Amino acid sequence: MTTPTISSPIRLITGASSGIGLALTRHWLNADSPVIAVSRRASSCPALLHLQKQGMPLHCIDTDLTDETQLDTLARQIRQLGLAPEQIINSAGWLHDSGAALSPEKRLEDVTLHGLQQSFALNAFVPVLLARHLIPVMPRDRQTVFASLSARVGSIADNHLGGWYSYRASKAAQNQLLRTLAIETRRRYPNLCVMALHPGTTDTRLSEPFQRNVPAHKLFSPQRSARQLAALIDSADENDHGRFIAWDGGDIPW
């Protein structure tokens, strides 16, 4: 493992074993910035293991983000490693599960309790529980960022098409939780910037079944999404605190 420079901020990325999370991990590692990669099977992920074998400053921690006991363990592991991440980026999310026959609802009759629970567990509850357990391990004497990937379809004001009940509602719930978190942390953690980010439609397993009608110029590679998101996160300051921001830096209505 290479030794990071003193100025290299430490990033913790959830959902780091695939999609945008993996692309963000690679992006910052290539800039010699240390990363704590978190996912259910981070320590056995071939892509992450390959990065470690290259000597990248990468720590992999297995965590089920929906298990609060494991979130508590994650915080303790970070402390034991002597790490204090300046940036925490939640890229974990849930949209569909073909094996369980769960997919975005097209009509009211498609809505099920199980689908709602799955969506809310990962898309709404995980971000605020991550904040609860991990913000205390972040340094308080310098600029820090807590960012979570939301989605434009979570905007209530921008909902003109309907459908996707559970995904829309869970992302809207995440936005409200992050907005509330931003209000509290402005007082308690004045150096912390809380952001909800819309990455744009990205070519990942999450969006793959729904890409048919997306124009080619609006379908981003994970690498492009990672570059765009990293630019927003790395340039964040107090003016971005509590914002819901699109990949191009524009505000999205709540």
PDB file of C-alpha atoms in Angstrom:
ATOM      1  CA  MET A   1       0.000   0.000   0.000  1.00  0.00           C
ATOM      2  CA  THR A   2       1.414   3.372  -0.979  1.00  0.00           C
ATOM      3  CA  THR A   3       1.739   6.118   1.604  1.00  0.00           C
ATOM      4  CA  PRO A   4      -0.679   8.982   0.917  1.00  0.00           C
ATOM      5  CA  THR A   5       0.532  12.534   1.048  1.00  0.00           C
ATOM      6  CA  ILE A   6      -0.384  14.588   4.079  1.00  0.00           C
ATOM      7  CA  SER A   7      -2.830  16.646   2.003  1.00  0.00           C
ATOM      8  CA  SER A   8      -4.694  13.629   0.628  1.00  0.00           C
ATOM      9  CA  PRO A   9      -8.177  13.484   2.149  1.00  0.00           C
ATOM     10  CA  ILE A  10      -9.465  10.073   3.170  1.00  0.00           C
ATOM     11  CA  ARG A  11     -12.700   9.011   1.484  1.00  0.00           C
ATOM     12  CA  LEU A  12     -15.148   6.390   2.683  1.00  0.00           C
ATOM     13  CA  ILE A  13     -17.332   5.049  -0.121  1.00  0.00           C
ATOM     14  CA  THR A  14     -20.277   2.713   0.351  1.00  0.00           C
ATOM     15  CA  GLY A  15     -21.460   0.530  -2.499  1.00  0.00           C
ATOM     16  CA  ALA A  16     -17.806   0.509  -3.532  1.00  0.00           C
ATOM     17  CA  SER A  17     -17.733  -2.913  -5.178  1.00  0.00           C
ATOM     18  CA  SER A  18     -19.667  -1.982  -8.326  1.00  0.00           C
ATOM     19  CA  GLY A  19     -21.140   0.780 -10.450  1.00  0.00           C
ATOM     20  CA  ILE A  20     -20.587   4.396  -9.506  1.00  0.00           C
ATOM     21  CA  GLY A  21     -19.119   3.454  -6.126  1.00  0.00           C
ATOM     22  CA  LEU A  22     -16.364   1.392  -7.743  1.00  0.00           C
ATOM     23  CA  ALA A  23     -15.723   4.114 -10.318  1.00  0.00           C
ATOM     24  CA  LEU A  24     -15.374   6.718  -7.545  1.00  0.00           C
ATOM     25  CA  THR A  25     -13.011   4.402  -5.688  1.00  0.00           C
ATOM     26  CA  ARG A  26     -10.796   4.036  -8.761  1.00  0.00           C
ATOM     27  CA  HIS A  27     -10.973   7.763  -9.503  1.00  0.00           C
ATOM     28  CA  TRP A  28      -9.634   8.833  -6.128  1.00  0.00           C
ATOM     29  CA  LEU A  29      -7.134   5.987  -5.796  1.00  0.00           C
ATOM     30  CA  ASN A  30      -5.657   7.026  -9.136  1.00  0.00           C
ATOM     31  CA  ALA A  31      -5.148  10.445  -7.558  1.00  0.00           C
ATOM     32  CA  ASP A  32      -3.204   8.768  -4.696  1.00  0.00           C
ATOM     33  CA  SER A  33      -5.983   9.507  -2.236  1.00  0.00           C
ATOM     34  CA  PRO A  34      -6.751   6.780   0.341  1.00  0.00           C
ATOM     35  CA  VAL A  35     -10.155   5.129   0.212  1.00  0.00           C
ATOM     36  CA  ILE A  36     -12.138   3.027   2.671  1.00  0.00           C
ATOM     37  CA  ALA A  37     -14.282   0.800   0.438  1.00  0.00           C
ATOM     38  CA  VAL A  38     -17.433  -0.518   2.084  1.00  0.00           C
ATOM     39  CA  SER A  39     -19.859  -3.120   0.748  1.00  0.00           C
ATOM     40  CA  ARG A  40     -21.317  -6.468   1.756  1.00  0.00           C
ATOM     41  CA  ARG A  41     -18.370  -8.350   0.252  1.00  0.00           C
ATOM     42  CA  ALA A  42     -15.733  -5.667  -0.213  1.00  0.00           C
ATOM     43  CA  SER A  43     -12.874  -7.879   0.992  1.00  0.00           C
ATOM     44  CA  SER A  44     -13.591 -10.509  -1.678  1.00  0.00           C
ATOM     45  CA  CYS A  45     -14.534  -8.212  -4.577  1.00  0.00           C
ATOM     46  CA  PRO A  46     -12.182  -9.036  -7.498  1.00  0.00           C
ATOM     47  CA  ALA A  47     -12.026  -5.421  -8.697  1.00  0.00           C
ATOM     48  CA  LEU A  48     -11.114  -4.113  -5.239  1.00  0.00           C
ATOM     49  CA  LEU A  49      -8.622  -6.935  -4.642  1.00  0.00           C
ATOM     50  CA  HIS A  50      -6.931  -6.013  -7.930  1.00  0.00           C
ATOM     51  CA  LEU A  51      -6.557  -2.413  -6.764  1.00  0.00           C
ATOM     52  CA  GLN A  52      -5.059  -3.563  -3.469  1.00  0.00           C
ATOM     53  CA  LYS A  53      -2.560  -5.788  -5.286  1.00  0.00           C
ATOM     54  CA  GLN A  54      -1.426  -2.720  -7.222  1.00  0.00           C
ATOM     55  CA  GLY A  55      -0.426  -1.148  -3.918  1.00  0.00           C
ATOM     56  CA  MET A  56      -3.240   1.382  -3.849  1.00  0.00           C
ATOM     57  CA  PRO A  57      -4.048   3.034  -0.466  1.00  0.00           C
ATOM     58  CA  LEU A  58      -7.256   1.033  -0.108  1.00  0.00           C
ATOM     59  CA  HIS A  59      -8.966  -0.458   2.946  1.00  0.00           C
ATOM     60  CA  CYS A  60     -11.858  -2.876   2.307  1.00  0.00           C
ATOM     61  CA  ILE A  61     -14.478  -3.429   5.006  1.00  0.00           C
ATOM     62  CA  ASP A  62     -17.397  -5.853   4.720  1.00  0.00           C
ATOM     63  CA  THR A  63     -20.620  -4.298   6.004  1.00  0.00           C
ATOM     64  CA  ASP A  64     -24.320  -4.926   5.523  1.00  0.00           C
ATOM     65  CA  LEU A  65     -25.541  -1.342   5.511  1.00  0.00           C
ATOM     66  CA  THR A  66     -29.061  -2.386   6.500  1.00  0.00           C
ATOM     67  CA  ASP A  67     -27.782  -3.934   9.755  1.00  0.00           C
ATOM     68  CA  GLU A  68     -27.290  -1.216  12.358  1.00  0.00           C
ATOM     69  CA  THR A  69     -25.110  -3.479  14.502  1.00  0.00           C
ATOM     70  CA  GLN A  70     -22.724  -3.768  11.568  1.00  0.00           C
ATOM     71  CA  LEU A  71     -22.749   0.010  11.102  1.00  0.00           C
ATOM     72  CA  ASP A  72     -21.645   0.358  14.712  1.00  0.00           C
ATOM     73  CA  THR A  73     -18.900  -2.197  14.057  1.00  0.00           C
ATOM     74  CA  LEU A  74     -17.855  -0.269  10.947  1.00  0.00           C
ATOM     75  CA  ALA A  75     -17.376   2.905  12.986  1.00  0.00           C
ATOM     76  CA  ARG A  76     -15.263   1.017  15.534  1.00  0.00           C
ATOM     77  CA  GLN A  77     -13.134  -0.541  12.786  1.00  0.00           C
ATOM     78  CA  ILE A  78     -12.431   2.882  11.305  1.00  0.00           C
ATOM     79  CA  ARG A  79     -11.316   4.176  14.693  1.00  0.00           C
ATOM     80  CA  GLN A  80      -9.138   1.099  15.242  1.00  0.00           C
ATOM     81  CA  LEU A  81      -7.438   1.721  11.902  1.00  0.00           C
ATOM     82  CA  GLY A  82      -6.663   5.252  13.062  1.00  0.00           C
ATOM     83  CA  LEU A  83      -8.534   6.746  10.125  1.00  0.00           C
ATOM     84  CA  ALA A  84     -10.721   9.848  10.065  1.00  0.00           C
ATOM     85  CA  PRO A  85     -12.423  10.199   6.666  1.00  0.00           C
ATOM     86  CA  GLU A  86     -12.860  13.762   5.478  1.00  0.00           C
ATOM     87  CA  GLN A  87     -15.412  12.663   2.911  1.00  0.00           C
ATOM     88  CA  ILE A  88     -18.142  10.028   3.189  1.00  0.00           C
ATOM     89  CA  ILE A  89     -19.954   9.144  -0.019  1.00  0.00           C
ATOM     90  CA  ASN A  90     -22.953   6.831   0.017  1.00  0.00           C
ATOM     91  CA  SER A  91     -23.450   5.286  -3.410  1.00  0.00           C
ATOM     92  CA  ALA A  92     -25.474   2.280  -2.261  1.00  0.00           C
ATOM     93  CA  GLY A  93     -29.015   2.092  -3.567  1.00  0.00           C
ATOM     94  CA  TRP A  94     -31.782  -0.246  -4.697  1.00  0.00           C
ATOM     95  CA  LEU A  95     -34.136  -0.128  -7.684  1.00  0.00           C
ATOM     96  CA  HIS A  96     -35.001  -3.677  -8.712  1.00  0.00           C
ATOM     97  CA  ASP A  97     -34.398  -7.355  -8.013  1.00  0.00           C
ATOM     98  CA  SER A  98     -35.140  -9.654 -10.919  1.00  0.00           C
ATOM     99  CA  GLY A  99     -34.678 -12.734  -8.748  1.00  0.00           C
ATOM    100  CA  ALA A 100     -37.390 -11.569  -6.372  1.00  0.00           C
ATOM    101  CA  ALA A 101     -39.599 -10.279  -9.212  1.00  0.00           C
ATOM    102  CA  LEU A 102     -39.371  -6.734  -7.856  1.00  0.00           C
ATOM    103  CA  SER A 103     -39.156  -3.817 -10.260  1.00  0.00           C
ATOM    104  CA  PRO A 104     -40.329  -0.185 -10.452  1.00  0.00           C
ATOM    105  CA  GLU A 105     -44.115  -0.039 -10.305  1.00  0.00           C
ATOM    106  CA  LYS A 106     -45.951   1.138 -13.411  1.00  0.00           C
ATOM    107  CA  ARG A 107     -49.362   1.287 -11.711  1.00  0.00           C
ATOM    108  CA  LEU A 108     -50.909   1.225  -8.253  1.00  0.00           C
ATOM    109  CA  GLU A 109     -51.658  -2.514  -8.445  1.00  0.00           C
ATOM    110  CA  ASP A 110     -47.910  -3.201  -8.666  1.00  0.00           C
ATOM    111  CA  VAL A 111     -47.174  -1.639  -5.261  1.00  0.00           C
ATOM    112  CA  THR A 112     -46.303  -4.168  -2.541  1.00  0.00           C
ATOM    113  CA  LEU A 113     -45.214  -3.886   1.059  1.00  0.00           C
ATOM    114  CA  HIS A 114     -42.063  -5.878   0.304  1.00  0.00           C
ATOM    115  CA  GLY A 115     -41.092  -3.570  -2.535  1.00  0.00           C
ATOM    116  CA  LEU A 116     -41.656  -0.488  -0.399  1.00  0.00           C
ATOM    117  CA  GLN A 117     -39.630  -1.955   2.452  1.00  0.00           C
ATOM    118  CA  GLN A 118     -36.725  -2.849   0.162  1.00  0.00           C
ATOM    119  CA  SER A 119     -36.653   0.614  -1.392  1.00  0.00           C
ATOM    120  CA  PHE A 120     -36.894   2.510   1.868  1.00  0.00           C
ATOM    121  CA  ALA A 121     -34.384   0.296   3.684  1.00  0.00           C
ATOM    122  CA  LEU A 122     -31.545   1.059   1.267  1.00  0.00           C
ATOM    123  CA  ASN A 123     -32.521   4.353  -0.342  1.00  0.00           C
ATOM    124  CA  ALA A 124     -33.863   6.235   2.692  1.00  0.00           C
ATOM    125  CA  PHE A 125     -32.817   4.588   5.945  1.00  0.00           C
ATOM    126  CA  VAL A 126     -29.197   3.707   5.101  1.00  0.00           C
ATOM    127  CA  PRO A 127     -28.004   7.289   4.409  1.00  0.00           C
ATOM    128  CA  VAL A 128     -29.252   8.735   7.699  1.00  0.00           C
ATOM    129  CA  LEU A 129     -28.031   5.729   9.712  1.00  0.00           C
ATOM    130  CA  LEU A 130     -24.627   6.063   8.066  1.00  0.00           C
ATOM    131  CA  ALA A 131     -24.624   9.689   9.148  1.00  0.00           C
ATOM    132  CA  ARG A 132     -25.552   8.747  12.701  1.00  0.00           C
ATOM    133  CA  HIS A 133     -22.734   6.223  13.047  1.00  0.00           C
ATOM    134  CA  LEU A 134     -19.993   7.742  10.899  1.00  0.00           C
ATOM    135  CA  ILE A 135     -20.167  11.521  11.224  1.00  0.00           C
ATOM    136  CA  PRO A 136     -18.657  11.203  14.747  1.00  0.00           C
ATOM    137  CA  VAL A 137     -15.519   9.569  13.259  1.00  0.00           C
ATOM    138  CA  MET A 138     -14.940  12.448  10.823  1.00  0.00           C
ATOM    139  CA  PRO A 139     -12.461  15.204  11.743  1.00  0.00           C
ATOM    140  CA  ARG A 140     -14.064  18.365  13.099  1.00  0.00           C
ATOM    141  CA  ASP A 141     -11.192  20.804  12.602  1.00  0.00           C
ATOM    142  CA  ARG A 142     -11.384  21.036   8.806  1.00  0.00           C
ATOM    143  CA  GLN A 143     -13.793  20.933   5.863  1.00  0.00           C
ATOM    144  CA  THR A 144     -15.636  17.619   5.558  1.00  0.00           C
ATOM    145  CA  VAL A 145     -18.356  16.287   3.250  1.00  0.00           C
ATOM    146  CA  PHE A 146     -21.193  13.810   3.721  1.00  0.00           C
ATOM    147  CA  ALA A 147     -22.697  13.126   0.301  1.00  0.00           C
ATOM    148  CA  SER A 148     -25.334  10.603  -0.715  1.00  0.00           C
ATOM    149  CA  LEU A 149     -26.510   9.668  -4.187  1.00  0.00           C
ATOM    150  CA  SER A 150     -30.151  10.574  -4.611  1.00  0.00           C
ATOM    151  CA  ALA A 151     -32.050  10.824  -7.906  1.00  0.00           C
ATOM    152  CA  ARG A 152     -33.989  13.442  -9.823  1.00  0.00           C
ATOM    153  CA  VAL A 153     -37.050  11.167  -9.692  1.00  0.00           C
ATOM    154  CA  GLY A 154     -37.028  11.774  -5.928  1.00  0.00           C
ATOM    155  CA  SER A 155     -37.990  15.400  -6.538  1.00  0.00           C
ATOM    156  CA  ILE A 156     -41.643  15.944  -5.645  1.00  0.00           C
ATOM    157  CA  ALA A 157     -41.796  19.203  -7.606  1.00  0.00           C
ATOM    158  CA  ASP A 158     -40.314  17.532 -10.695  1.00  0.00           C
ATOM    159  CA  ASN A 159     -42.648  14.515 -10.699  1.00  0.00           C
ATOM    160  CA  HIS A 160     -44.721  14.906 -13.863  1.00  0.00           C
ATOM    161  CA  LEU A 161     -44.774  11.305 -15.099  1.00  0.00           C
ATOM    162  CA  GLY A 162     -45.789   9.268 -12.045  1.00  0.00           C
ATOM    163  CA  GLY A 163     -44.933   5.598 -11.663  1.00  0.00           C
ATOM    164  CA  TRP A 164     -41.967   4.132  -9.779  1.00  0.00           C
ATOM    165  CA  TYR A 165     -43.841   4.608  -6.500  1.00  0.00           C
ATOM    166  CA  SER A 166     -41.401   3.056  -4.055  1.00  0.00           C
ATOM    167  CA  TYR A 167     -38.196   4.312  -5.673  1.00  0.00           C
ATOM    168  CA  ARG A 168     -39.492   7.881  -6.021  1.00  0.00           C
ATOM    169  CA  ALA A 169     -40.837   7.925  -2.475  1.00  0.00           C
ATOM    170  CA  SER A 170     -37.710   6.413  -0.932  1.00  0.00           C
ATOM    171  CA  LYS A 171     -35.458   8.930  -2.664  1.00  0.00           C
ATOM    172  CA  ALA A 172     -37.791  11.754  -1.611  1.00  0.00           C
ATOM    173  CA  ALA A 173     -37.555  10.437   1.953  1.00  0.00           C
ATOM    174  CA  GLN A 174     -33.774  10.387   1.688  1.00  0.00           C
ATOM    175  CA  ASN A 175     -33.830  13.998   0.524  1.00  0.00           C
ATOM    176  CA  GLN A 176     -35.950  15.067   3.492  1.00  0.00           C
ATOM    177  CA  LEU A 177     -33.712  13.190   5.924  1.00  0.00           C
ATOM    178  CA  LEU A 178     -30.585  14.767   4.437  1.00  0.00           C
ATOM    179  CA  ARG A 179     -32.165  18.216   4.468  1.00  0.00           C
ATOM    180  CA  THR A 180     -33.043  17.759   8.140  1.00  0.00           C
ATOM    181  CA  LEU A 181     -29.525  16.473   8.818  1.00  0.00           C
ATOM    182  CA  ALA A 182     -28.091  19.566   7.147  1.00  0.00           C
ATOM    183  CA  ILE A 183     -30.100  21.852   9.429  1.00  0.00           C
ATOM    184  CA  GLU A 184     -28.884  20.082  12.569  1.00  0.00           C
ATOM    185  CA  THR A 185     -25.257  19.738  11.504  1.00  0.00           C
ATOM    186  CA  ARG A 186     -24.967  23.406  10.554  1.00  0.00           C
ATOM    187  CA  ARG A 187     -24.948  24.062  14.289  1.00  0.00           C
ATOM    188  CA  ARG A 188     -23.257  20.920  15.634  1.00  0.00           C
ATOM    189  CA  TYR A 189     -20.664  20.336  12.890  1.00  0.00           C
ATOM    190  CA  PRO A 190     -20.017  23.735  11.278  1.00  0.00           C
ATOM    191  CA  ASN A 191     -17.247  22.392   9.008  1.00  0.00           C
ATOM    192  CA  LEU A 192     -19.442  19.627   7.557  1.00  0.00           C
ATOM    193  CA  CYS A 193     -21.162  19.950   4.177  1.00  0.00           C
ATOM    194  CA  VAL A 194     -24.156  17.642   3.626  1.00  0.00           C
ATOM    195  CA  MET A 195     -25.161  17.078  -0.004  1.00  0.00           C
ATOM    196  CA  ALA A 196     -27.725  15.048  -1.960  1.00  0.00           C
ATOM    197  CA  LEU A 197     -26.376  14.323  -5.444  1.00  0.00           C
ATOM    198  CA  HIS A 198     -28.083  13.237  -8.666  1.00  0.00           C
ATOM    199  CA  PRO A 199     -25.502  11.426 -10.827  1.00  0.00           C
ATOM    200  CA  GLY A 200     -27.562  11.313 -13.996  1.00  0.00           C
ATOM    201  CA  THR A 201     -28.519   8.076 -15.719  1.00  0.00           C
ATOM    202  CA  THR A 202     -25.430   5.884 -15.549  1.00  0.00           C
ATOM    203  CA  ASP A 203     -24.676   2.618 -17.325  1.00  0.00           C
ATOM    204  CA  THR A 204     -24.742   0.274 -14.327  1.00  0.00           C
ATOM    205  CA  ARG A 205     -26.615  -2.864 -13.311  1.00  0.00           C
ATOM    206  CA  LEU A 206     -29.093  -0.690 -11.423  1.00  0.00           C
ATOM    207  CA  SER A 207     -30.214   1.193 -14.538  1.00  0.00           C
ATOM    208  CA  GLU A 208     -29.533  -1.430 -17.228  1.00  0.00           C
ATOM    209  CA  PRO A 209     -33.138  -2.681 -17.608  1.00  0.00           C
ATOM    210  CA  PHE A 210     -34.394   0.892 -18.076  1.00  0.00           C
ATOM    211  CA  GLN A 211     -31.887   2.340 -20.561  1.00  0.00           C
ATOM    212  CA  ARG A 212     -33.818   1.623 -23.766  1.00  0.00           C
ATOM    213  CA  ASN A 213     -35.338   5.089 -24.124  1.00  0.00           C
ATOM    214  CA  VAL A 214     -32.376   7.053 -22.760  1.00  0.00           C
ATOM    215  CA  PRO A 215     -30.615   9.094 -25.482  1.00  0.00           C
ATOM    216  CA  ALA A 216     -26.988   8.053 -25.919  1.00  0.00           C
ATOM    217  CA  HIS A 217     -25.678  11.474 -24.893  1.00  0.00           C
ATOM    218  CA  LYS A 218     -27.627  11.257 -21.621  1.00  0.00           C
ATOM    219  CA  LEU A 219     -26.364   7.807 -20.624  1.00  0.00           C
ATOM    220  CA  PHE A 220     -23.107   8.260 -18.742  1.00  0.00           C
ATOM    221  CA  SER A 221     -20.367   5.721 -18.219  1.00  0.00           C
ATOM    222  CA  PRO A 222     -19.551   5.043 -14.547  1.00  0.00           C
ATOM    223  CA  GLN A 223     -16.193   6.731 -15.131  1.00  0.00           C
ATOM    224  CA  ARG A 224     -17.814   9.922 -16.406  1.00  0.00           C
ATOM    225  CA  SER A 225     -20.313   9.978 -13.551  1.00  0.00           C
ATOM    226  CA  ALA A 226     -17.475   9.475 -11.082  1.00  0.00           C
ATOM    227  CA  ARG A 227     -15.494  12.395 -12.524  1.00  0.00           C
ATOM    228  CA  GLN A 228     -18.521  14.682 -12.410  1.00  0.00           C
ATOM    229  CA  LEU A 229     -19.499  13.711  -8.868  1.00  0.00           C
ATOM    230  CA  ALA A 230     -15.917  13.890  -7.602  1.00  0.00           C
ATOM    231  CA  ALA A 231     -15.626  17.425  -8.961  1.00  0.00           C
ATOM    232  CA  LEU A 232     -18.748  18.470  -7.027  1.00  0.00           C
ATOM    233  CA  ILE A 233     -17.617  16.777  -3.820  1.00  0.00           C
ATOM    234  CA  ASP A 234     -14.025  18.021  -3.937  1.00  0.00           C
ATOM    235  CA  SER A 235     -15.108  21.619  -4.550  1.00  0.00           C
ATOM    236  CA  ALA A 236     -17.895  21.617  -1.940  1.00  0.00           C
ATOM    237  CA  ASP A 237     -18.006  24.427   0.601  1.00  0.00           C
ATOM    238  CA  GLU A 238     -20.488  25.971   3.027  1.00  0.00           C
ATOM    239  CA  ASN A 239     -22.583  27.282   0.127  1.00  0.00           C
ATOM    240  CA  ASP A 240     -23.351  23.705  -0.940  1.00  0.00           C
ATOM    241  CA  HIS A 241     -24.538  22.608   2.493  1.00  0.00           C
ATOM    242  CA  GLY A 242     -28.074  21.230   2.357  1.00  0.00           C
ATOM    243  CA  ARG A 243     -28.338  21.328  -1.437  1.00  0.00           C
ATOM    244  CA  PHE A 244     -29.880  18.788  -3.823  1.00  0.00           C
ATOM    245  CA  ILE A 245     -27.467  18.990  -6.749  1.00  0.00           C
ATOM    246  CA  ALA A 246     -27.451  17.508 -10.241  1.00  0.00           C
ATOM    247  CA  TRP A 247     -24.316  16.136 -11.881  1.00  0.00           C
ATOM    248  CA  ASP A 248     -23.820  19.428 -13.752  1.00  0.00           C
ATOM    249  CA  GLY A 249     -23.889  21.517 -10.572  1.00  0.00           C
ATOM    250  CA  GLY A 250     -27.450  22.769 -10.966  1.00  0.00           C
ATOM    251  CA  ASP A 251     -30.008  22.753  -8.173  1.00  0.00           C
ATOM    252  CA  ILE A 252     -32.888  20.271  -8.301  1.00  0.00           C
ATOM    253  CA  PRO A 253     -36.188  21.326  -6.688  1.00  0.00           C
ATOM    254  CA  TRP A 254     -37.109  19.292  -3.646  1.00  0.00           C
TER     255      TRP A 254
END
